[in-house]
Coordinates of C-alpha atoms in Angstrom, one line a residue:
Chain A
M1 CA 31.3 20.6 19.5
R2 CA 32.8 18.6 22.3
E3 CA 32.8 20.3 25.7
T4 CA 36.0 20.4 27.6
K5 CA 35.7 18.2 30.6
F6 CA 38.3 17.2 33.0
K7 CA 38.9 17.0 36.8
L8 CA 38.3 20.3 38.6
D9 CA 37.1 21.9 35.4
W10 CA 34.5 23.8 37.4
L11 CA 37.4 25.5 39.3
I12 CA 40.1 25.8 36.7
L13 CA 38.0 27.2 33.8
P14 CA 36.6 30.2 35.8
L15 CA 40.1 30.8 37.1
L16 CA 41.4 30.9 33.5
G17 CA 38.7 33.4 32.7
I18 CA 39.7 35.6 35.6
G19 CA 43.4 35.3 34.7
A20 CA 42.7 36.4 31.1
F21 CA 40.8 39.3 32.4
L22 CA 43.6 40.4 34.8
I23 CA 46.1 40.2 31.9
L24 CA 43.8 42.4 29.7
W25 CA 43.4 44.8 32.6
F26 CA 47.2 44.9 33.1
A27 CA 47.7 45.5 29.4
F28 CA 45.2 48.3 29.4
T29 CA 46.9 50.1 32.2
K30 CA 50.2 50.0 30.3
T31 CA 48.8 51.2 27.0
V32 CA 45.5 53.1 26.8
S33 CA 45.1 54.4 30.3
P34 CA 48.1 55.0 32.4
D35 CA 45.9 56.4 35.2
L36 CA 44.1 53.1 35.7
P37 CA 45.9 51.3 38.6
T38 CA 47.3 47.9 37.8
P39 CA 45.9 44.8 39.5
G40 CA 49.0 44.6 41.6
K41 CA 48.7 48.2 42.8
T42 CA 45.0 47.8 43.5
W43 CA 45.7 44.8 45.7
E44 CA 48.6 46.7 47.4
L45 CA 46.4 49.6 48.4
S46 CA 43.3 47.6 49.1
K47 CA 45.0 45.0 51.3
T48 CA 44.3 46.6 54.6
Y49 CA 40.6 46.9 53.9
I50 CA 40.3 43.3 53.0
T51 CA 42.7 41.8 55.6
K52 CA 41.1 43.9 58.4
P53 CA 37.6 43.9 57.1
F54 CA 35.9 45.0 60.3
E55 CA 38.3 47.8 61.4
K56 CA 37.0 51.3 61.9
R57 CA 39.6 54.0 61.5
G58 CA 37.2 56.8 60.7
E59 CA 33.7 57.5 59.5
L60 CA 34.7 57.0 55.9
D61 CA 37.7 54.8 56.5
Q62 CA 36.5 51.4 57.6
G63 CA 37.1 47.8 56.7
I64 CA 35.3 46.7 53.5
L65 CA 33.0 44.3 55.3
R66 CA 32.1 47.0 57.8
F67 CA 31.1 49.2 54.9
T68 CA 29.2 46.3 53.3
W69 CA 27.4 45.7 56.5
L70 CA 26.3 49.3 56.7
S71 CA 25.0 49.2 53.2
L72 CA 23.3 45.9 53.8
V73 CA 21.5 47.2 56.9
M74 CA 20.2 50.1 54.8
V75 CA 19.2 47.7 52.0
A76 CA 17.4 45.5 54.5
K77 CA 15.3 48.3 55.8
G78 CA 14.4 49.8 52.4
Y79 CA 13.8 46.3 51.0
A80 CA 11.5 45.4 53.9
I81 CA 9.4 48.5 53.2
A82 CA 9.3 47.6 49.5
L83 CA 8.0 44.1 50.3
I84 CA 5.5 45.2 52.9
L85 CA 4.0 47.7 50.5
G86 CA 4.6 45.8 47.3
T87 CA 3.2 42.4 48.1
P88 CA -0.3 43.6 49.1
L89 CA -0.3 46.0 46.1
G90 CA 0.6 43.2 43.8
F91 CA -2.2 41.0 45.3
M92 CA -4.7 43.8 44.7
L93 CA -3.6 44.2 41.1
G94 CA -3.8 40.5 40.6
I95 CA -7.2 40.0 42.2
S96 CA -9.2 43.0 41.0
K97 CA -9.3 43.9 37.3
T98 CA -10.8 47.3 38.1
F99 CA -7.9 48.0 40.5
A100 CA -5.4 46.9 37.8
K101 CA -7.0 49.1 35.2
C102 CA -6.8 52.1 37.6
F103 CA -3.2 51.7 38.6
D104 CA -1.4 49.7 35.9
P105 CA -0.6 52.7 33.7
L106 CA 0.6 54.7 36.7
I107 CA 2.9 51.8 37.7
Q108 CA 4.2 51.4 34.2
I109 CA 5.2 55.1 34.2
L110 CA 6.8 55.1 37.7
R111 CA 8.6 51.8 37.2
P112 CA 11.4 52.9 34.8
V113 CA 12.2 56.1 36.8
S114 CA 15.9 56.0 37.9
P115 CA 16.8 56.0 41.6
L116 CA 18.8 59.2 40.9
A117 CA 15.5 60.9 40.2
W118 CA 13.7 59.7 43.3
L119 CA 16.4 60.7 45.8
P120 CA 16.0 64.5 45.5
L121 CA 12.3 64.1 45.8
G122 CA 12.9 62.0 48.9
F123 CA 14.9 64.9 50.4
V124 CA 12.0 67.3 49.6
I125 CA 9.3 65.0 51.0
F126 CA 11.2 64.2 54.2
A127 CA 12.9 67.5 54.7
K128 CA 10.9 68.2 57.9
A129 CA 11.2 64.6 59.1
K130 CA 12.7 63.9 62.5
G131 CA 16.0 62.1 62.5
N132 CA 18.4 61.7 59.7
V133 CA 16.9 63.2 56.5
S134 CA 19.4 61.6 54.2
E135 CA 18.7 58.2 55.7
V136 CA 15.0 58.5 55.3
A137 CA 15.4 59.8 51.8
A138 CA 17.7 56.9 50.9
L139 CA 15.2 54.4 52.4
F140 CA 12.4 56.0 50.4
T141 CA 14.4 55.7 47.2
I142 CA 15.3 52.1 47.8
A143 CA 11.7 51.2 48.6
V144 CA 10.2 53.0 45.6
C145 CA 12.7 51.6 43.1
S146 CA 12.9 48.0 44.3
M147 CA 9.2 47.6 44.9
W148 CA 8.1 47.0 41.3
P149 CA 9.4 43.5 40.5
T150 CA 7.6 42.3 43.7
V151 CA 4.4 44.2 42.7
L152 CA 4.3 42.9 39.1
N153 CA 5.4 39.3 39.8
T154 CA 2.9 39.0 42.7
A155 CA 0.2 40.3 40.3
V156 CA 1.2 37.9 37.6
G157 CA 1.3 35.1 40.2
V158 CA -2.2 35.8 41.4
R159 CA -3.5 36.0 37.9
S160 CA -2.0 32.8 36.9
I161 CA -3.4 30.7 39.7
P162 CA -5.0 27.7 38.0
Q163 CA -8.8 27.9 37.9
D164 CA -8.8 24.4 39.4
Y165 CA -7.5 25.7 42.8
L166 CA -10.1 28.5 42.8
N167 CA -12.8 25.9 41.9
V168 CA -11.8 23.8 44.9
A169 CA -12.0 26.9 47.2
K170 CA -15.5 27.6 45.7
V171 CA -16.8 24.1 46.0
L172 CA -15.6 23.9 49.6
K173 CA -17.0 27.4 50.3
L174 CA -13.8 28.5 52.0
S175 CA -14.0 31.8 53.7
R176 CA -12.2 34.8 52.2
T177 CA -9.4 34.6 54.7
K178 CA -9.0 30.9 54.3
T179 CA -9.0 31.2 50.5
L180 CA -6.3 33.8 50.8
F181 CA -4.0 31.9 53.2
R182 CA -4.7 28.3 52.1
V183 CA -5.0 28.8 48.4
L184 CA -4.1 32.2 46.9
L185 CA -0.9 32.8 48.9
P186 CA 0.7 29.3 48.6
A187 CA -0.2 29.3 44.9
T188 CA 1.5 32.7 44.4
L189 CA 4.6 32.1 46.5
P190 CA 6.9 30.9 43.7
Y191 CA 6.1 34.0 41.7
M192 CA 6.4 36.2 44.7
F193 CA 9.9 34.9 45.5
T194 CA 11.0 35.6 41.9
G195 CA 9.8 39.1 42.5
F196 CA 11.6 39.3 45.9
R197 CA 14.8 38.1 44.3
L198 CA 14.6 40.7 41.5
S199 CA 13.7 43.4 44.0
L200 CA 16.7 42.6 46.2
G201 CA 18.9 43.0 43.1
I202 CA 17.5 46.4 42.4
A203 CA 17.7 47.5 46.1
W204 CA 21.4 46.6 46.0
L205 CA 21.9 48.7 42.8
V206 CA 20.0 51.6 44.4
I207 CA 21.9 51.7 47.7
V208 CA 25.2 52.4 45.9
A209 CA 23.6 55.3 44.0
A210 CA 21.9 56.6 47.1
E211 CA 25.1 56.4 49.2
M212 CA 27.1 58.2 46.5
L213 CA 24.6 61.0 46.4
T214 CA 24.0 61.3 50.2
G215 CA 27.6 60.6 51.2
R216 CA 26.4 58.1 53.8
P217 CA 29.1 55.6 55.0
G218 CA 28.8 52.4 53.1
V219 CA 30.3 50.8 50.0
G220 CA 28.8 53.4 47.7
G221 CA 29.7 56.3 49.9
F222 CA 33.3 55.0 50.3
L223 CA 33.5 54.7 46.5
W224 CA 32.5 58.3 45.9
Q225 CA 34.8 59.6 48.6
E226 CA 37.8 57.7 47.2
Y227 CA 37.0 59.1 43.8
N228 CA 37.1 62.6 45.3
S229 CA 40.4 61.8 47.1
N230 CA 41.8 60.4 43.9
I231 CA 42.5 56.9 45.0
P232 CA 41.2 54.9 42.0
E233 CA 42.4 51.6 43.5
H234 CA 39.7 51.8 46.1
I235 CA 37.1 52.5 43.5
I236 CA 38.0 49.2 41.9
L237 CA 37.9 47.5 45.3
C238 CA 34.4 48.9 45.8
I239 CA 33.2 47.7 42.4
I240 CA 34.5 44.2 43.1
T241 CA 32.9 44.2 46.5
I242 CA 29.5 45.4 45.1
G243 CA 29.6 42.7 42.5
V244 CA 30.5 39.9 44.8
V245 CA 27.9 40.9 47.4
G246 CA 25.2 41.3 44.7
F247 CA 26.1 37.9 43.4
I248 CA 25.9 36.3 46.8
L249 CA 22.5 37.9 47.6
D250 CA 21.1 36.7 44.3
R251 CA 22.4 33.2 44.9
L252 CA 20.9 33.1 48.4
M253 CA 17.5 34.3 47.1
S254 CA 17.4 31.8 44.3
L255 CA 18.2 29.1 46.8
I256 CA 15.1 30.1 48.7
E257 CA 13.1 30.5 45.5
Q258 CA 14.0 26.9 44.4
R259 CA 12.7 25.6 47.7
F260 CA 9.3 27.1 47.0
R261 CA 9.2 26.1 43.4
T262 CA 9.6 22.4 44.1
A263 CA 7.3 22.5 47.1
Chain B
M1 CA -40.0 14.7 42.3
A2 CA -36.5 13.9 41.2
F3 CA -33.6 14.5 43.5
L4 CA -31.6 16.5 40.9
E5 CA -33.5 18.2 38.1
L6 CA -32.3 20.1 35.2
S7 CA -35.0 21.6 33.0
H8 CA -34.6 23.4 29.7
V9 CA -31.0 24.4 30.6
E10 CA -29.1 26.5 28.0
K11 CA -25.6 27.8 28.2
S12 CA -23.5 29.7 25.8
Y13 CA -20.2 31.5 26.1
G14 CA -19.5 34.9 24.7
K15 CA -22.0 37.6 23.8
G16 CA -23.8 38.9 20.8
A17 CA -22.7 37.7 17.4
K18 CA -19.7 35.8 18.8
A19 CA -21.8 33.8 21.2
F20 CA -21.1 30.1 21.1
Q21 CA -24.0 27.9 22.2
V22 CA -22.6 25.0 24.2
L23 CA -25.7 23.3 25.6
T24 CA -29.2 23.5 24.4
D25 CA -32.4 22.3 26.1
I26 CA -30.9 20.0 28.6
N27 CA -33.4 18.1 30.6
L28 CA -32.2 15.6 33.2
Q29 CA -33.6 14.0 36.2
V30 CA -31.6 12.0 38.7
N31 CA -33.1 10.1 41.5
K32 CA -31.7 9.7 45.0
G33 CA -29.1 7.0 45.2
E34 CA -28.9 6.6 41.4
F35 CA -25.7 6.4 39.4
V36 CA -26.1 8.2 36.1
A37 CA -23.5 8.4 33.5
I38 CA -23.4 11.0 30.7
V39 CA -21.4 9.9 27.7
G40 CA -20.3 12.2 25.0
Y41 CA -17.7 13.5 22.7
S42 CA -14.8 15.5 24.1
G43 CA -15.5 19.2 23.7
A44 CA -19.2 18.6 23.6
G45 CA -19.8 20.6 26.8
K46 CA -19.6 17.8 29.4
T47 CA -17.5 19.9 31.7
T48 CA -19.9 22.8 31.3
L49 CA -22.8 20.5 32.2
I50 CA -21.1 19.4 35.4
S51 CA -20.1 23.0 36.2
L52 CA -23.8 23.9 35.9
I53 CA -24.8 21.2 38.4
S54 CA -22.0 22.1 40.8
G55 CA -22.9 25.8 40.6
L56 CA -19.6 26.9 39.3
L57 CA -21.5 28.2 36.2
K58 CA -25.0 29.6 36.0
P59 CA -27.3 28.5 33.2
D60 CA -28.4 31.3 30.7
K61 CA -31.9 29.8 30.6
G62 CA -33.7 27.1 32.6
T63 CA -33.2 25.9 36.1
V64 CA -31.0 23.4 38.0
K65 CA -32.5 22.1 41.2
L66 CA -31.3 19.9 43.9
N67 CA -33.8 18.7 46.4
D68 CA -36.2 21.2 44.8
L69 CA -33.9 24.1 45.7
E70 CA -32.4 26.1 42.8
I71 CA -28.6 25.9 42.7
V72 CA -27.2 29.4 42.7
E73 CA -23.6 28.8 43.9
P74 CA -21.1 26.0 44.5
G75 CA -21.2 24.3 47.8
P76 CA -19.8 21.2 49.6
D77 CA -23.2 19.4 49.3
R78 CA -22.2 18.8 45.7
A79 CA -18.7 17.4 45.7
V80 CA -16.8 17.4 42.5
V81 CA -14.1 15.0 41.4
F82 CA -12.3 17.0 38.7
Q83 CA -10.6 15.5 35.6
N84 CA -7.2 16.9 36.6
Y85 CA -7.5 16.0 40.3
S86 CA -7.4 19.6 41.5
L87 CA -5.3 18.8 44.5
L88 CA -3.5 21.6 46.2
P89 CA 0.2 20.8 45.5
W90 CA 1.5 22.4 48.6
M91 CA -0.6 20.2 50.9
S92 CA 0.0 16.5 51.7
V93 CA -2.6 13.9 50.9
Y94 CA -3.9 14.2 54.5
E95 CA -4.0 18.0 54.4
N96 CA -5.9 18.0 51.1
V97 CA -8.6 15.8 52.5
Y98 CA -8.6 17.4 55.9
L99 CA -9.1 20.9 54.3
A100 CA -12.5 19.6 53.0
V101 CA -13.4 17.7 56.2
D102 CA -12.5 20.7 58.4
Q103 CA -14.7 22.9 56.2
V104 CA -17.7 20.7 56.1
F105 CA -17.8 19.4 59.6
K106 CA -16.9 22.6 61.5
N107 CA -18.5 21.5 64.7
W108 CA -16.7 18.3 65.1
T109 CA -13.8 17.9 67.5
A110 CA -10.3 17.9 66.1
V111 CA -9.9 14.2 67.0
K112 CA -13.1 13.3 65.2
K113 CA -12.1 15.2 62.1
K114 CA -8.7 13.6 62.1
Q115 CA -10.2 10.2 62.4
H116 CA -12.8 10.9 59.6
T117 CA -10.0 12.1 57.3
D118 CA -7.9 9.0 58.0
D119 CA -10.9 6.7 57.4
Y120 CA -11.4 8.0 53.9
I121 CA -7.7 7.9 53.1
K122 CA -7.8 4.3 54.1
M123 CA -10.9 3.7 52.1
V124 CA -9.1 4.6 48.9
N125 CA -6.0 2.6 50.0
L126 CA -3.7 5.5 50.4
S127 CA -2.8 5.2 54.1
A128 CA 0.8 4.6 53.2
A129 CA 1.0 7.8 51.2
R130 CA -0.8 9.8 53.8
D131 CA 2.0 12.4 54.3
K132 CA 3.1 12.6 50.7
K133 CA 2.6 15.6 48.4
P134 CA 0.5 15.2 45.2
S135 CA 3.7 15.6 43.1
E136 CA 5.1 12.4 44.6
L137 CA 2.0 10.4 43.6
S138 CA 1.0 8.7 40.3
G139 CA -2.0 9.9 38.4
G140 CA -4.1 7.1 39.7
M141 CA -3.2 7.8 43.3
R142 CA -3.9 11.5 42.9
Q143 CA -7.4 10.7 41.6
R144 CA -7.9 8.5 44.6
V145 CA -7.0 11.4 46.9
S146 CA -9.5 13.6 44.9
L147 CA -12.1 10.8 45.3
A148 CA -11.4 10.5 49.1
R149 CA -11.7 14.3 49.5
A150 CA -15.1 14.3 47.7
L151 CA -16.5 11.4 49.6
A152 CA -15.2 12.6 53.0
M153 CA -17.4 15.7 52.5
D154 CA -20.4 13.4 52.7
P155 CA -22.0 15.2 49.8
Q156 CA -25.6 14.9 48.8
I157 CA -24.5 14.3 45.3
L158 CA -21.1 13.3 43.8
L159 CA -20.2 14.8 40.5
M160 CA -17.4 13.2 38.6
D161 CA -16.0 15.0 35.5
E162 CA -14.1 12.4 33.4
P163 CA -12.3 11.3 36.5
L164 CA -10.4 8.5 34.9
S165 CA -9.7 9.8 31.4
A166 CA -6.2 10.9 32.1
L167 CA -5.1 7.5 33.4
D168 CA -3.7 4.5 31.7
A169 CA -6.0 1.6 30.9
L170 CA -4.9 -0.7 33.7
T171 CA -5.1 2.0 36.4
R172 CA -8.4 3.1 35.0
A173 CA -9.8 -0.5 35.3
N174 CA -8.6 -0.7 38.9
L175 CA -10.2 2.5 39.8
Q176 CA -13.4 1.7 38.1
D177 CA -13.7 -1.4 40.2
E178 CA -13.0 0.6 43.3
I179 CA -15.6 3.3 42.4
E180 CA -18.2 0.6 41.9
K181 CA -17.4 -1.0 45.2
I182 CA -17.4 2.3 47.1
W183 CA -20.7 3.3 45.4
R184 CA -22.3 0.0 46.4
E185 CA -21.3 0.7 50.0
A186 CA -22.0 4.4 50.2
R187 CA -25.0 4.6 47.9
K188 CA -24.4 8.2 47.0
T189 CA -26.2 9.8 44.1
V190 CA -23.6 10.1 41.4
V191 CA -23.4 11.9 38.1
L192 CA -20.5 10.6 36.1
I193 CA -19.3 12.3 33.0
T194 CA -17.2 10.1 30.7
N195 CA -16.2 9.5 27.1
D196 CA -15.9 5.8 27.7
V197 CA -19.0 3.8 27.0
D198 CA -17.7 0.7 28.7
E199 CA -16.9 2.6 31.8
A200 CA -20.4 4.0 31.8
I201 CA -21.9 0.5 31.4
L202 CA -19.7 -0.9 34.2
L203 CA -20.7 1.7 36.7
A204 CA -24.0 3.3 35.9
D205 CA -27.6 2.5 36.4
R206 CA -28.6 4.7 33.5
I207 CA -26.6 6.1 30.6
I208 CA -27.5 9.3 28.8
P209 CA -25.6 10.2 25.7
L210 CA -24.7 13.8 25.0
S211 CA -24.6 14.8 21.3
A212 CA -21.6 16.6 19.8
G213 CA -21.4 20.3 20.1
P214 CA -22.1 23.1 19.4
S215 CA -25.6 23.2 20.9
A216 CA -25.1 19.8 22.5
T217 CA -28.2 18.2 24.0
L218 CA -29.0 14.9 25.8
G219 CA -30.1 11.9 23.8
P220 CA -32.5 9.1 24.8
E221 CA -31.5 7.4 28.0
V222 CA -30.4 3.8 28.2
M223 CA -31.0 1.7 31.3
V224 CA -28.2 -0.6 32.3
T225 CA -29.9 -3.7 33.4
I226 CA -26.8 -5.8 34.1
E227 CA -26.9 -7.0 37.6
R228 CA -24.4 -5.8 40.2
P229 CA -21.7 -6.6 41.2
R230 CA -20.6 -6.3 37.6
N231 CA -17.6 -8.2 36.5
R232 CA -15.8 -6.7 33.5
K233 CA -14.8 -10.2 32.1
Q234 CA -18.3 -11.7 32.3
M235 CA -19.9 -8.6 31.1
N236 CA -18.4 -8.9 27.6
H237 CA -20.5 -12.0 27.0
D238 CA -23.7 -10.6 28.4
P239 CA -26.2 -10.0 25.6
N240 CA -27.5 -7.0 27.5
Y241 CA -24.1 -5.5 27.3
K242 CA -24.0 -5.6 23.6
E243 CA -27.4 -4.2 23.3
I244 CA -26.8 -1.3 25.7
R245 CA -23.5 -0.5 24.0
G246 CA -25.2 -0.6 20.6
K247 CA -27.9 1.8 21.7
V248 CA -25.5 4.4 23.1
L249 CA -23.1 4.2 20.2
S250 CA -25.9 4.3 17.6
F251 CA -27.0 7.7 19.1
L252 CA -23.5 9.0 19.4
L253 CA -22.4 8.0 15.9
G254 CA -25.8 8.7 14.3
E255 CA -28.1 11.5 15.4
G256 CA -25.8 12.9 18.0
A257 CA -22.7 12.8 15.8
K258 CA -20.7 15.9 14.8
K259 CA -22.7 18.2 12.7
R260 CA -20.8 18.9 9.6
Q261 CA -20.0 22.6 9.6
F262 CA -19.3 24.8 6.7
V263 CA -17.9 28.3 6.5
T264 CA -17.6 30.6 3.6
R265 CA -14.2 32.1 3.4
R266 CA -13.1 34.9 1.1
L267 CA -9.9 34.1 -0.5
S268 CA -7.8 36.6 -2.2
L269 CA -5.9 34.9 -5.0
P270 CA -2.8 36.5 -6.4
D271 CA -3.1 37.0 -10.1
I272 CA 0.3 37.7 -11.4
E273 CA 1.0 38.6 -14.9
P274 CA 4.5 38.0 -16.4
E275 CA 6.5 41.1 -16.3
D276 CA 8.9 42.5 -18.9
I277 CA 12.2 42.3 -17.1
S278 CA 13.9 44.3 -19.8
Q279 CA 12.3 47.4 -18.2
G280 CA 14.7 47.1 -15.3
M281 CA 14.7 46.1 -11.7
P282 CA 11.4 46.5 -9.9
G283 CA 11.4 49.5 -7.6
F284 CA 14.1 51.4 -9.5
S285 CA 12.0 53.2 -12.0
S286 CA 9.2 55.4 -10.7
N287 CA 6.8 55.4 -13.6
R288 CA 6.5 51.7 -13.6
Q289 CA 3.6 49.9 -12.0
A290 CA 3.5 46.3 -11.0
R291 CA 0.9 44.6 -13.1
R292 CA -0.7 42.6 -10.4
K293 CA -4.3 42.2 -9.6
K294 CA -6.0 40.6 -6.7
E295 CA -8.9 38.3 -7.4
I296 CA -11.4 37.8 -4.6
K297 CA -13.1 34.5 -4.6
E298 CA -15.5 32.8 -2.2
E299 CA -14.9 29.3 -1.1
V300 CA -16.9 26.9 1.1
V301 CA -14.8 24.9 3.5
E302 CA -15.8 22.2 6.0
I303 CA -14.3 22.7 9.4
D304 CA -13.7 20.6 12.5
S305 CA -15.7 22.1 15.4

């Protein structure tokens, strides 16, 4: 089949797709679901949040980028914990077969557990913690859920280091630290970054769920509040924002990933 | 007392019934400053042999001694030039060589180490590519880096595991000439593993053929009496050359050739009788049995090892 190619096709074709989607959406509101706001109405009610993205009118009434920023800060903290714990854990799993045999089944069981299940446990664990319990519990949930891709990819990366590199380290009698930092770590980096990218994706999924359950200000918290106040237009605004931000985060991470892959 | 001495070395992979004997009764003596080439089939266990000398593998039986000391682990006194270069792809040419220099000459000043590294990069004619990554270099250039790294370690013995077999013929010829030149200058003890008899004749003082596996062992040695420096064009007309080549090849193609291997396999042959289709579709009536019998036969097949 001949592919359609013309000037600006990279711009026009996606716009066509979005246009078709908007028409479907509009048709849907007029037929199946009269409660679903039309695209026009959604824009009407969301305008102020987008045109004044950094305005703060109240705790749960802020510009959309302000909410995004709050969510991103939480994600950054939880994600950082996930990487700090996950990378060494992945290394251990990759290096030691005994360690892998001990903990691999446990990881396989904990990995598919939903963030919604971890959050209440977070509340229990950190009930006596100083400071904001809901924040700590949310961070715990983000860290626990987003850690696994980093752990598993790092482990795979360490295991798939070519024997040649290890032979070089052996023949040169590199010390343990030197082997780690000059051979193992650089050889694993591309895999680690794949894990980091997937982890960030999950962290972004989890933050929305965590905010919805804790009612913390952020995109997810705003979404839940607007559902309770029956403003479905804002739910759609939040969904689009979550999607766009997630997409941008993924692109940024894969740019970094590419750098390490070619290096 | 030979400088490098392997006596009654055996090595197999796997355990018990699945054990696969790679090398059997390997006896090898290499004198200091000598260039020895081991020629053999691919898959015969040449890499295993070099790994035993480098210490990356331990023999099941027998001993490997360098300078009368048993080899128990790898070390920079036995530099290895690997077939697939084994350069670290995230380091530049300079960094790859420097890593080795820095490791071997820990007490040197930074300036001296830097100078030493650059000297060896220059020796293999790669000064212009000093800051390039291995991925930006051709196969021949990468193997030069690997060679520079090995030589810069100033090893007691240089082990080369089919260093040129991945290169095209012209590049290979060029590098062979360079290795010969470098060896004449540096006079290192070298063990070269190769599958190219001509390469062995061009470079080595002594050629030892390795028979085909499994249970490969070394054949009778052949001295290369052709005077150095050797010229590949003139060598073709040297009567010695033909004789040496003949001796090595006659072992490899004769006694040391692939042992024909046979296995007995059990084959189950379907023995299908014609069925009466008027009885209906198979599977639809319950009291009907398929009239098929399996016949088990034994067959002897020759396999490639």
